[in-house]
Coordinates of C-alpha atoms and ligand atoms in Angstrom, one line a residue:
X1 CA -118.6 -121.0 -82.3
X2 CA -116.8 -122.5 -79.3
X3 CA -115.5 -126.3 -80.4
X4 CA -117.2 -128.6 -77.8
X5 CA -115.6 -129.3 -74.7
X6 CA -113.4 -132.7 -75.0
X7 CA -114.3 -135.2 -71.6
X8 CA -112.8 -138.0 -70.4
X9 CA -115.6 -139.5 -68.1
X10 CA -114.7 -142.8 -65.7
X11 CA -117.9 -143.9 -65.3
X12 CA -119.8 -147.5 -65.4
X13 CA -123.4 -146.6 -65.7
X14 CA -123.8 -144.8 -69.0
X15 CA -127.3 -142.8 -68.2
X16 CA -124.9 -140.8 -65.5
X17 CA -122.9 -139.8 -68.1
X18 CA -125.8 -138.9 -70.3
X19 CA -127.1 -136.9 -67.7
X20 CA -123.8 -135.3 -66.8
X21 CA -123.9 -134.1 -70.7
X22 CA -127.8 -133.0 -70.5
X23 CA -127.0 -131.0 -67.3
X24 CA -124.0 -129.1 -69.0
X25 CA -125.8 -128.4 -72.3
X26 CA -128.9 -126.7 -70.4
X27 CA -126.3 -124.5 -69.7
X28 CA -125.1 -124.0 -73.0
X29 CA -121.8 -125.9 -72.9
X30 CA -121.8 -128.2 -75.5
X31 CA -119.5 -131.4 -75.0
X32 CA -117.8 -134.6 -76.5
X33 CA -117.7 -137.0 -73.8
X34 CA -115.0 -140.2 -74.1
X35 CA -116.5 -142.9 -71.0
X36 CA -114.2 -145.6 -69.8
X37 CA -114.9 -147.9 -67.2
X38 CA -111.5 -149.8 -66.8
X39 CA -108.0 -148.4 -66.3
X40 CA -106.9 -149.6 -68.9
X41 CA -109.6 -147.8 -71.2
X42 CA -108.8 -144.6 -68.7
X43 CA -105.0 -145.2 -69.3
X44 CA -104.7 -145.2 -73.1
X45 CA -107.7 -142.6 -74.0
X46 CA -105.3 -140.7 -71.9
X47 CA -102.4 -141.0 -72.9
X48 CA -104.4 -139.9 -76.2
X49 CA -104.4 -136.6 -75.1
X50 CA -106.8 -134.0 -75.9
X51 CA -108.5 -133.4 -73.3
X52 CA -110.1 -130.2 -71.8
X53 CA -111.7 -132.0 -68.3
X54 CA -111.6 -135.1 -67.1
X55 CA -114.7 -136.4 -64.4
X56 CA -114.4 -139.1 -62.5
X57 CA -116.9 -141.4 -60.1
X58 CA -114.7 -142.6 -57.5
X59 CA -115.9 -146.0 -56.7
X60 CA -116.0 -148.3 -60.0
X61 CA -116.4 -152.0 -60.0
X62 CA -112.7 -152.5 -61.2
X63 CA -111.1 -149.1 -60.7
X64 CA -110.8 -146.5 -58.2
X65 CA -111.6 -142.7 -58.1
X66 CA -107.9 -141.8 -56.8
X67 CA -105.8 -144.3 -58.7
X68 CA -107.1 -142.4 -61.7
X69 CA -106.5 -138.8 -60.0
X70 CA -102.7 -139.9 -59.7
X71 CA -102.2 -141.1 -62.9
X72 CA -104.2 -138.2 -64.2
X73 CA -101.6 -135.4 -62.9
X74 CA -98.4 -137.9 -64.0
X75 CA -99.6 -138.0 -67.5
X76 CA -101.6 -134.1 -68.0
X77 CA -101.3 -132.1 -64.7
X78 CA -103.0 -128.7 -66.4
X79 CA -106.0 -130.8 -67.0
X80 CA -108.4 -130.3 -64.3
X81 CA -110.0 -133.8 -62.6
X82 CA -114.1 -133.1 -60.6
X83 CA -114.9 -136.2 -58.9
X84 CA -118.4 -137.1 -59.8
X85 CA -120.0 -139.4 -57.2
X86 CA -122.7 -141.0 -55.6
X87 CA -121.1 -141.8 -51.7
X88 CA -117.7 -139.2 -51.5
X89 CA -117.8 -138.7 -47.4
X90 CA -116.3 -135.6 -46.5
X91 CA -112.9 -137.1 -45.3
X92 CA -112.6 -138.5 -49.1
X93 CA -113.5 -135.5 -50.4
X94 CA -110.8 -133.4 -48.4
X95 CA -108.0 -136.7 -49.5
X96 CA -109.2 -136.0 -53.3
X97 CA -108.7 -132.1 -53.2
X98 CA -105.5 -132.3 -51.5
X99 CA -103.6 -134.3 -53.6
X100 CA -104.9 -132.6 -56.5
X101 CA -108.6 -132.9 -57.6
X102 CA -109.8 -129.6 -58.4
X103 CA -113.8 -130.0 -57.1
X104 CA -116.5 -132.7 -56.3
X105 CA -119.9 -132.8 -57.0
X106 CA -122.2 -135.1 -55.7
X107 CA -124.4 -137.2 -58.2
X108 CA -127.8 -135.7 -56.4
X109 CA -126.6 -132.4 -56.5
X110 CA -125.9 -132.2 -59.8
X111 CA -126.6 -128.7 -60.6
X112 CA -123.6 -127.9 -59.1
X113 CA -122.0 -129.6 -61.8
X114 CA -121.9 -126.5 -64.5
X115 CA -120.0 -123.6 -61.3
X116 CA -117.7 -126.4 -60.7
X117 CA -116.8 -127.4 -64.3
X118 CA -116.3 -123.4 -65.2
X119 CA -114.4 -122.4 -62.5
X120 CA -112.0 -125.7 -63.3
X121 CA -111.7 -124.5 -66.7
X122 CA -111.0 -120.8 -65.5
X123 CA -108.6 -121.8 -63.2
X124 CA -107.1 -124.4 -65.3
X125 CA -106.5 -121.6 -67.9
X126 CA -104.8 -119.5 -65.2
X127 CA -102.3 -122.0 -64.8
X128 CA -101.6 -122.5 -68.3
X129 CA -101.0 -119.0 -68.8
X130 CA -98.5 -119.0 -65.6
X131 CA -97.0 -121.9 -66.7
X132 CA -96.1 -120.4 -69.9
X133 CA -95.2 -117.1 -68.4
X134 CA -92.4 -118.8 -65.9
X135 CA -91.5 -120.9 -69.0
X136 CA -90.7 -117.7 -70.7
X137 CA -89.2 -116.0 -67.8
X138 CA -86.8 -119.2 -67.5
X139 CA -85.7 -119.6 -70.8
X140 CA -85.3 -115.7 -71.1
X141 CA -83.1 -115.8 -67.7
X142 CA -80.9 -119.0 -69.4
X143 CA -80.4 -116.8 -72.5
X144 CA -79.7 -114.0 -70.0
X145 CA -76.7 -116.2 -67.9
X146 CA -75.5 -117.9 -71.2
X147 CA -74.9 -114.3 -72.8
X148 CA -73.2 -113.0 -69.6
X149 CA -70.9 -116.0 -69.8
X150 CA -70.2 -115.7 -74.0
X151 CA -69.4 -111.9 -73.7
X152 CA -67.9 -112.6 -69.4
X153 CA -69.8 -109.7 -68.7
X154 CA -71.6 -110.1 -65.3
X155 CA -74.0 -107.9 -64.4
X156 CA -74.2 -106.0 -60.8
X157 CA -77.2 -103.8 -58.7
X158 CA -75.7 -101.4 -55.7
X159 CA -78.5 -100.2 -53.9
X160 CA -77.8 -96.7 -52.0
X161 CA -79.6 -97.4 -49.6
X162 CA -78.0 -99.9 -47.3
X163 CA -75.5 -100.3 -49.6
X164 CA -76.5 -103.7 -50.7
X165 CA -74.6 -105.6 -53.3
X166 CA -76.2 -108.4 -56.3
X167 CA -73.9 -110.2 -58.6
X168 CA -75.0 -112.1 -61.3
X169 CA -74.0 -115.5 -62.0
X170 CA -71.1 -114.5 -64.7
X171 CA -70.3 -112.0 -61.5
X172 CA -69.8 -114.4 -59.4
X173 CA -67.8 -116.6 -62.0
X174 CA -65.3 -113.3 -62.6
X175 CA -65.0 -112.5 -59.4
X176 CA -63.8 -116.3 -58.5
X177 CA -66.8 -116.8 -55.5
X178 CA -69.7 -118.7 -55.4
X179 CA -73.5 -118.1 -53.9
X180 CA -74.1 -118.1 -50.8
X181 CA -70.7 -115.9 -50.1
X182 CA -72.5 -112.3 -50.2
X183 CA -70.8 -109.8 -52.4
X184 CA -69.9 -106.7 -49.9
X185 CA -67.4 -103.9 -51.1
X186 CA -65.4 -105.8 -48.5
X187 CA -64.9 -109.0 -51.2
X188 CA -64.7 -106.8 -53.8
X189 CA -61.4 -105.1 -52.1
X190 CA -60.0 -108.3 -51.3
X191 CA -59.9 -109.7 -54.6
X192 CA -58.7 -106.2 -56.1
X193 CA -55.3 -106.3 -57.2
X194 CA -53.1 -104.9 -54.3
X195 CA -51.3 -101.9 -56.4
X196 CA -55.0 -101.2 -57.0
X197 CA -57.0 -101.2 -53.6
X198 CA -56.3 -97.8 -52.9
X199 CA -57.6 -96.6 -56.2
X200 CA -60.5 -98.5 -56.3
X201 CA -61.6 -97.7 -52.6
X202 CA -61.0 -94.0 -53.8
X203 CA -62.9 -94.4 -56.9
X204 CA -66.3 -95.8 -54.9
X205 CA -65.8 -93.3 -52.4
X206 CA -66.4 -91.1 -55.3
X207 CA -69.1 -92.7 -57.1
X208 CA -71.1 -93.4 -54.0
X209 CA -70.8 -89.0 -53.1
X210 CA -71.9 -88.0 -56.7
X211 CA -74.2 -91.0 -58.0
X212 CA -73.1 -90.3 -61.5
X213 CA -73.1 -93.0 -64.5
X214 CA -69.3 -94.6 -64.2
X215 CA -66.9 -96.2 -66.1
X216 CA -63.7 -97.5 -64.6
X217 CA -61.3 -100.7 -65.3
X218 CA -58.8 -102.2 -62.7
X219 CA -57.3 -105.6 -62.0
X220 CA -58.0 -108.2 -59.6
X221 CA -55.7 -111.3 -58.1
X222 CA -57.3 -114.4 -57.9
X223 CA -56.8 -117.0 -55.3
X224 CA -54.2 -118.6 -57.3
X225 CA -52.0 -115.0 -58.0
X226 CA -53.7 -114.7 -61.8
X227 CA -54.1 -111.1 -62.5
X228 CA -57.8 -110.5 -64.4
X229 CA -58.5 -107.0 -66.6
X230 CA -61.6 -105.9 -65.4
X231 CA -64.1 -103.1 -67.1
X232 CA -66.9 -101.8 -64.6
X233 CA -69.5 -99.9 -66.3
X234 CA -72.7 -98.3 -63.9
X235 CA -75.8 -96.0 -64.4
X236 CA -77.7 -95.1 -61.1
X237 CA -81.6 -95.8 -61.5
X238 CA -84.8 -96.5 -59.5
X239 CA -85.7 -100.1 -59.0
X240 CA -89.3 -101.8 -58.6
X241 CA -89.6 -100.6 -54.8
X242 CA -89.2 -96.6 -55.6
X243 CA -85.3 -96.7 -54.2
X244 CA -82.2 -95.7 -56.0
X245 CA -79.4 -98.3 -56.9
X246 CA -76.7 -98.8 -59.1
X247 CA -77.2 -101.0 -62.0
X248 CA -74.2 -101.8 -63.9
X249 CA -72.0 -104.6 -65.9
X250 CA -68.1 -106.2 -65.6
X251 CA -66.7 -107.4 -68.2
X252 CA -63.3 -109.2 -68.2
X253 CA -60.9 -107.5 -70.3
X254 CA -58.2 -109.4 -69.7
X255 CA -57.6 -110.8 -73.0
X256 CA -57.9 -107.7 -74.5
X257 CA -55.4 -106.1 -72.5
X258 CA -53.2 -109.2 -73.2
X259 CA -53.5 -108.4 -76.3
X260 CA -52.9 -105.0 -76.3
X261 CA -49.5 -105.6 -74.3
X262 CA -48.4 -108.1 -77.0
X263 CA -49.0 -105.5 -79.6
X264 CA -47.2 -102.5 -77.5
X265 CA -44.5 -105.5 -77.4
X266 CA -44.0 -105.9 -81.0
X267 CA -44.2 -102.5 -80.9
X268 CA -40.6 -101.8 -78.8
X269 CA -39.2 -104.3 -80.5
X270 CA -40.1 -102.7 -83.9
X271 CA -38.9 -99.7 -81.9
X272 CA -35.6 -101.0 -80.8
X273 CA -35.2 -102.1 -84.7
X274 CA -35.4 -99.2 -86.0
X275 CA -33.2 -97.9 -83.2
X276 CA -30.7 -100.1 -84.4
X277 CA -31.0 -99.2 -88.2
X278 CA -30.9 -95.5 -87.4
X279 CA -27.9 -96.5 -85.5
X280 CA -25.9 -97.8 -88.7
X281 CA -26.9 -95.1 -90.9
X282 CA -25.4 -92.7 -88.1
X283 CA -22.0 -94.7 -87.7
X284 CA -21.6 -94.2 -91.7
X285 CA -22.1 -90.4 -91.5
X286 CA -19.9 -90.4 -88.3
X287 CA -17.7 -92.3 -90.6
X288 CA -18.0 -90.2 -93.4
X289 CA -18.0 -86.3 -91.4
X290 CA -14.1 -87.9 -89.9
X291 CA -12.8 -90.0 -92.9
X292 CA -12.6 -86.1 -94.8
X293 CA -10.5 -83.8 -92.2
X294 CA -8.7 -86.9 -91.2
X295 CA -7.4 -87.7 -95.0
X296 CA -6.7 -83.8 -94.8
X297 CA -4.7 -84.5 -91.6
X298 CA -2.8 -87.6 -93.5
X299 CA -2.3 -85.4 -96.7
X300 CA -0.7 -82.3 -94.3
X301 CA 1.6 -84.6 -92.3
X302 CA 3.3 -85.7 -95.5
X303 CA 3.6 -82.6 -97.4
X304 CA 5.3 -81.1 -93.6
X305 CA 7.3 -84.2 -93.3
X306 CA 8.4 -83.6 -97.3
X307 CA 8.7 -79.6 -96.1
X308 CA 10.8 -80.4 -93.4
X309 CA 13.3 -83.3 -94.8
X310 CA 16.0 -82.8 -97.0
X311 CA 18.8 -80.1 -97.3
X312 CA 16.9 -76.9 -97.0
X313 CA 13.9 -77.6 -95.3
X314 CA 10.9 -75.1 -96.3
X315 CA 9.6 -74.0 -92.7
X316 CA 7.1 -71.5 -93.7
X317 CA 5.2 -74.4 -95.5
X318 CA 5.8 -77.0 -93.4
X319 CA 4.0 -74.6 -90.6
X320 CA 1.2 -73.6 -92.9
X321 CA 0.9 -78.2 -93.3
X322 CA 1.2 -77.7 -89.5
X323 CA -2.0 -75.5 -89.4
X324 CA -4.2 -77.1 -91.6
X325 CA -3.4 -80.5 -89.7
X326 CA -4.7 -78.6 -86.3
X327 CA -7.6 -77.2 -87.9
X328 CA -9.0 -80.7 -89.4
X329 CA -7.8 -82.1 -85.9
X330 CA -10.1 -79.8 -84.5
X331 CA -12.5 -80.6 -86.8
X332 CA -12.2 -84.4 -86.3
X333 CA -12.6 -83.8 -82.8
X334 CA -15.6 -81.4 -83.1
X335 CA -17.2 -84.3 -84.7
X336 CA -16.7 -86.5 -81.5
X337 CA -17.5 -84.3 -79.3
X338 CA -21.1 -83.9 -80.8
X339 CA -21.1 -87.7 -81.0
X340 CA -20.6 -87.8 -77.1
X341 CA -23.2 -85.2 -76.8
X342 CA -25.5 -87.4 -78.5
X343 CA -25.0 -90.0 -76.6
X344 CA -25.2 -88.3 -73.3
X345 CA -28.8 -87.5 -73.7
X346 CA -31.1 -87.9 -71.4
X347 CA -33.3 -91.1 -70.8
X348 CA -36.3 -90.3 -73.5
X349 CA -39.4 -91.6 -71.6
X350 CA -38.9 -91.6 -67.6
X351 CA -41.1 -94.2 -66.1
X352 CA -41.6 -96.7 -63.0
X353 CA -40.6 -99.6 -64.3
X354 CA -40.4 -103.3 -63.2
X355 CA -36.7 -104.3 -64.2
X356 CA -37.4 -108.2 -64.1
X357 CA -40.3 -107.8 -65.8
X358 CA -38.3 -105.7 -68.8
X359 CA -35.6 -108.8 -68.6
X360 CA -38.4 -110.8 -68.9
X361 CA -39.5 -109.5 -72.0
X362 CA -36.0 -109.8 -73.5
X363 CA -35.0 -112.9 -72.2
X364 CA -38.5 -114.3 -74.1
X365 CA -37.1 -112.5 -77.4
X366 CA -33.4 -113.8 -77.3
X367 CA -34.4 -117.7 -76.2
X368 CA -34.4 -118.2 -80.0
X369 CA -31.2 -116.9 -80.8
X370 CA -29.7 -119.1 -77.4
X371 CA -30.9 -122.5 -78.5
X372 CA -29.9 -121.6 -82.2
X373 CA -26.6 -120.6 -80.3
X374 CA -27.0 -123.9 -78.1
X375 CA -26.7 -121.5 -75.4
X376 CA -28.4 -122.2 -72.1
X377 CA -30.1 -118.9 -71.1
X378 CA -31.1 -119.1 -67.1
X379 CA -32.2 -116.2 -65.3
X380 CA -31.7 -115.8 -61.0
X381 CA -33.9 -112.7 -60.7
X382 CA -34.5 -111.3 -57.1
X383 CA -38.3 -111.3 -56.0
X384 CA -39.6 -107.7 -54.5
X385 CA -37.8 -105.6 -56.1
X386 CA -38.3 -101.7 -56.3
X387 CA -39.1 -100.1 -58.8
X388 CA -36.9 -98.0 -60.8
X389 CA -37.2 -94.8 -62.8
X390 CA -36.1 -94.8 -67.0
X391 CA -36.9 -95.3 -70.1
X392 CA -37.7 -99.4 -70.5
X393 CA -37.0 -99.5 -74.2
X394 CA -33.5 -98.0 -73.4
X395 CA -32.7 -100.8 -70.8
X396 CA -33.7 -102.9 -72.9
X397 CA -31.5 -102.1 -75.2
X398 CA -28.5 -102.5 -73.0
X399 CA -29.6 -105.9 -71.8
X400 CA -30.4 -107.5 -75.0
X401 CA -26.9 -105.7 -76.3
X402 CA -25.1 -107.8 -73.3
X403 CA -26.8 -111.0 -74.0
X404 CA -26.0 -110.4 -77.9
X405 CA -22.7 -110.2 -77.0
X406 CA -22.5 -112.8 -74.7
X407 CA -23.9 -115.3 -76.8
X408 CA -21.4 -114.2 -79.8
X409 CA -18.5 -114.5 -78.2
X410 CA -19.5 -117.8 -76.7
X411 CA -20.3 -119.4 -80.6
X412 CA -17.7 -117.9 -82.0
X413 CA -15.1 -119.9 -79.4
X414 CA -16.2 -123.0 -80.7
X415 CA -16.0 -125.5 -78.1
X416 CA -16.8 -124.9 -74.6
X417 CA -19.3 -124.5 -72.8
X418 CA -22.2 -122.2 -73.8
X419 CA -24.1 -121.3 -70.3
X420 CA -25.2 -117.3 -70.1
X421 CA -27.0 -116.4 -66.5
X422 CA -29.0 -112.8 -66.2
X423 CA -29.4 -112.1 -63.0
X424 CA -30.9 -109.1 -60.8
X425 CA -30.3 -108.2 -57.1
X426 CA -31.2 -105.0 -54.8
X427 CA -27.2 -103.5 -53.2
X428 CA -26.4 -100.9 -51.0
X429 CA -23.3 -99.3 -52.1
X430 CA -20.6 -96.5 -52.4
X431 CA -19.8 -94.8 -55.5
X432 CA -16.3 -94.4 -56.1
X433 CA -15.6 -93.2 -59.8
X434 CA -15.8 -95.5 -62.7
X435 CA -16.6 -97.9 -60.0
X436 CA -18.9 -99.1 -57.6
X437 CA -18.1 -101.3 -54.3
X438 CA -20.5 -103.5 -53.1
X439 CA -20.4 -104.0 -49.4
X440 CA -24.1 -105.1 -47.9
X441 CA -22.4 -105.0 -44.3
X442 CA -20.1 -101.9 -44.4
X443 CA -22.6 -99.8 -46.2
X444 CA -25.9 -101.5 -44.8
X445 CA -26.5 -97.7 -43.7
X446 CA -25.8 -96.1 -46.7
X447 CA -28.0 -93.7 -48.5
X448 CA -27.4 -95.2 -51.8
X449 CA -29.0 -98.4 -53.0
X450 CA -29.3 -99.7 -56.3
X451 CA -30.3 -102.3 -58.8
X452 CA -27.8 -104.7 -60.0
X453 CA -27.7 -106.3 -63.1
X454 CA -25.6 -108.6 -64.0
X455 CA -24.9 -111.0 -67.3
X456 CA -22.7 -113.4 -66.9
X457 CA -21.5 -116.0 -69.8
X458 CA -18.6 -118.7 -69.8
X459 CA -17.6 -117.8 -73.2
X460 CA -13.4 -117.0 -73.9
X461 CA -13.7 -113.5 -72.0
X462 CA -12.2 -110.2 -72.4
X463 CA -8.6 -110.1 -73.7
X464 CA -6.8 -108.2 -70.2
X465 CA -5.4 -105.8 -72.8
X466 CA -8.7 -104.9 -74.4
X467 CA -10.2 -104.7 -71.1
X468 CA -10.2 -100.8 -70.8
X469 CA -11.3 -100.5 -74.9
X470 CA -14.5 -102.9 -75.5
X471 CA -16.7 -99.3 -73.8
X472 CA -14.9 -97.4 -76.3
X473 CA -17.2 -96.2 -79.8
X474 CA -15.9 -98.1 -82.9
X475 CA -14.1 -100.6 -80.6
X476 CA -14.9 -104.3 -82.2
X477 CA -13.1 -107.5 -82.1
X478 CA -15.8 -108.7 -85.1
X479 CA -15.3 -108.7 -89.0
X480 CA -19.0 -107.2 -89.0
X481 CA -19.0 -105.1 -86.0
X482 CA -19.6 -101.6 -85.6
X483 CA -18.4 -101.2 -82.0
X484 CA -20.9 -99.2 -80.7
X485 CA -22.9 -101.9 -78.5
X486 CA -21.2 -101.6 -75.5
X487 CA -20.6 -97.5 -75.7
X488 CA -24.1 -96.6 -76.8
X489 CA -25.3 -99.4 -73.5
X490 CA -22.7 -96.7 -71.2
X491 CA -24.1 -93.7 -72.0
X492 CA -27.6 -95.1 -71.6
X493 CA -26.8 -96.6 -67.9
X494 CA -24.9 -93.4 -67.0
X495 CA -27.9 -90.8 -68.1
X496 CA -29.8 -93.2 -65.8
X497 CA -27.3 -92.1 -63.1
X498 CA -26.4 -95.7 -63.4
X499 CA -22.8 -97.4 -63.9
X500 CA -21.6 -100.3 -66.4
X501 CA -18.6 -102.6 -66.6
X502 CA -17.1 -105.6 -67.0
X503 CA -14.8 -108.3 -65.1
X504 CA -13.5 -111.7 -65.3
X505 CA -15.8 -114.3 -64.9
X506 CA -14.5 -117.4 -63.0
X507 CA -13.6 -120.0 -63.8
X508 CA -14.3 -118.2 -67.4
X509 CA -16.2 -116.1 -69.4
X510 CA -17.0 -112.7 -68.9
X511 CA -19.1 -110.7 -66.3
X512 CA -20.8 -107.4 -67.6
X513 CA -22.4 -105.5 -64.7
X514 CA -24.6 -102.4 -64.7
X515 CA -26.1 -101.1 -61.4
X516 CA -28.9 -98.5 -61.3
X517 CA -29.3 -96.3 -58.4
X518 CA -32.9 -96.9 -56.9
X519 CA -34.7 -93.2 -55.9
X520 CA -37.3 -92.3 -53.7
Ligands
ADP601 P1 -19.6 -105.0 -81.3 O1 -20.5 -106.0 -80.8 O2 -20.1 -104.3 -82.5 O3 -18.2 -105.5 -81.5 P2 -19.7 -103.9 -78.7 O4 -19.4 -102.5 -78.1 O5 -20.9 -104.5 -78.4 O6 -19.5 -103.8 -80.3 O7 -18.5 -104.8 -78.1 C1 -17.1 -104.4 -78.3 C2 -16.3 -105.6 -78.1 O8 -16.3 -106.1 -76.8 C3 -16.7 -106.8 -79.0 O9 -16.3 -106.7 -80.3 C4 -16.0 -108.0 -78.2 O10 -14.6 -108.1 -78.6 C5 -16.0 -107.5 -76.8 N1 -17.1 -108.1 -76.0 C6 -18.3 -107.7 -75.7 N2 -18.9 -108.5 -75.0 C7 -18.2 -109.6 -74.8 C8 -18.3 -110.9 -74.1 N3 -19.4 -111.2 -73.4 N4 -17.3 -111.8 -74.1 C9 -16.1 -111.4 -74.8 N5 -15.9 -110.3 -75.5 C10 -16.9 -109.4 -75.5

């Protein structure tokens, strides 16, 4: 059975509201009615709660119909509020409905009362339900945004038809705009990253011919020149009006793919490690192939000098000594010569490559060993410049090789000071051999152009006399070292196509220079 219906009745003559109850049980409604006369009695049985309907006689000796209407939709606006009365003139009645009452019934036409108080309900119901739909719909949407914002994955529709674009609110947030600024491919170009405009514009020149599910990631500059790592994901399908669209999600991948360049980092550098250790292991068995003929060679010599000396020199074996010392010479030099031919090969991984941004990377690795040092590392690198073609891990070799050196011949002075610059700069120039001019002016129409880059300390710099040896394998000034810094960094610049060498630096110190010729 239904539970009775809960009234609130504001009503001073009690045998109305005993009829009002008669009338609605004829009909079968059954009802609890609460009847207050005051506002205060209407104000607290109200604030009670509970209530399915409230009725109301709008003139009372103390209290008004409309007063209580007010108060009524402050305190419970799904409840609906009839106005039962005796005298409600029509312009009343239209004042009562429009700020909120849901019907009036007038005390001698009573039997009105029960359509009235069942469409109220009906329609009070409605609203409920509504209510608690948008409720749902709201906090489903806030769930929706607050997700897209955790995981900074937007969500898009592209309709085909018109072309139409909707972002989302994390959209909007990756993109860098704000609502009302309509998204149009237009935007979406302009915040692209510049090296990738012409790819993306091919790329939705492709997906808007074949309408096929996508998946593509570029990168976008934002108004203040941060790059974002974007992932844009899409899956054509029809929308609530029959028509075709696009309905897909960004995410921003940029700390991914910060992450992933950290790890490729530690990867070179584990790279150039091993590079490093491989390199000792070879100088041993360099060592070792040479140490043999050459003993041989130091062996020969004697016996021929002990062959040759003396009263009645032996020339038949002093020759044969002579032989064996030019075979192991030839032997000795047969070992150098596959050195060189090691040495000479070719850059491993040919790439375009950003030269500042492989200093960078170096620079960032040998700050430690500079302040250890006390060594003030600066760099002066030259915006715009082009690209050039190599393998990065080999140039970075070579430049973290130079700044190694540099900073241990300026500790290993002692006193002085300890400044090391890197610097980088686009030159036209003439090759001569073993050399390169620099002239801007005089060769401002030359074909050649290049990259130059320069380290420059003010440590004790280079002896004059070993000026033409430090390039030279197993040429070291250091208890521990092997030498084969600076030739290894030659042959790496020259199978680049590139030159290194070194000069004075003033008013001291020592400049090492390597310039690499930029193609295309
Ligand atoms: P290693 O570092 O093992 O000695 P390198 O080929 O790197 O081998 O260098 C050869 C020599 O060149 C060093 O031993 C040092 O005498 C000299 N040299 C290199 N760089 C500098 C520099 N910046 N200042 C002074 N001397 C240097």
């Amino acid at each position: 059975m239904k539970p009775p219906l809960r009234i609130l009745y504001l009503e001073d003559d009690p045998t109305d509201a005993e009829l009002v109850e008669e009338t609605l049980a004829a009909d079968g409604i059954s009802c609890e009615i609460v009847r207050v006369e005051t506002e205060g009695g209407f104000t607290s049985s109200l604030k009670e709660g509970g209530f399915d309907l409230i009725l109301a006689d709008y003139t009372l000796p103390s209290f008004d119909g409309l007063s209580a209407l007010k108060i009524a939709q402050k305190e419970w606006p799904h409840v609906p509020l009839i106005f039962v009365s005796g005298t409600l003139g029509e312009e009343l009645a239209i004042e009562a409905l429009k700020i909120g009452a849901t019907d009036y019934v007038l005390k001698n036409r009573l039997s009105r009362l029960v359509p009235s108080v069942q469409r109220a309900l009906r329609e009070a119901g409605e609203r409920l339900n509504l209510s608690k739909a948008q409720e749902a719909l709201q906090r489903s949407e806030a769930y929706l945004t607050q997700g897209q914002k955790l995981s900074r994955t937007g969500s898009f529709g592209w309709d085909f038809h018109g072309g139409k674009i909707y972002w989302s609110q994390e959209t909007f947030r990756i993109f860098g705009y704000e609502p009302p600024t309509e998204p149009t491919l237009e935007l979406l170009l302009r915040r692209t990253h510049p090296e990738d405009r012409g790819l993306v514009q091919e790329f939705v020149d492709r997906v808007w011919r074949e309408r096929n599910d996508f998946d593509f990631q570029h990168r976008l500059m934002m108004s203040d020149g941060s790059v974002k790592y974007l992932r844009v994901v899409g899956h054509p399908s029809k929308n609530a009006s029959g028509s075709f669209e696009f309905v897909g999600a960004v995410t921003d991948i940029t700390e991914q793919k910060l992450a992933e360049e950290a790890l490729r980092k530690a990867q070179a550098e584990l790279a150039h490690i091993t590079r490093v250790t491989t390199l000792g292991e070879l100088t041993a068995s360099i060592a070792h192939e040479i140490n043999q003929p050459l003993a041989a060679v130091l062996t020969n010599a004697n016996l021929g000098i002990r062959w040759l000396s003396g009263n009645s020199p032996n020339i038949d074996e002093a020759s044969a000594a002579m032989r064996r010392i030019v075979r192991d010479g030839n032997r000795v030099s047969d070992v150098i010569s596959r050195m060189r031919a090691l040495f000479k090969k070719a850059p491993t991984a040919n790439e375009w490559l950003a030269i500042n941004d492989a200093i960078a990377e170096i620079v960032v690795l040998t700050q430690g060993e500079a302040q250890r040092n006390s060594v003030l590392l600066r760099t002066e690198l030259a915006d715009d410049l082009p690209l050039v073609s190599g393998d990065r891990i080999q140039l970075q070799q070579v430049v973290l090789n130079l700044l190694m050196n540099a900073i241990e011949a300026m500790s290993a002075a002692g006193e002085g000071p300890r400044e090391l610059w890197i610097s980088s700069t686009k030159v036209a120039g003439a090759v001569i051999p073993k050399k390169i001019i620099f002239d801007a002016k005089r060769h401002a129409e030359s074909e050649y152009h290049y990259i130059l880059v320069g380290i420059r300390d003010s440590g004790p710099g280079l002896d004059p006399e070993n000026l033409g040896r430090v390039f030279d394998a197993f040429f070291t000034t250091k208890p521990q070292g092997l030498g084969m810094g600076l030739a290894i960094s030659t042959s790496i610049i020259e199978a680049h196509g590139g030159q290194l060498w070194a000069t004075p630096n003033e008013p001291r110190g020592a400049v090492f220079q390597f310039a690499l010729p930029i193609t295309g």
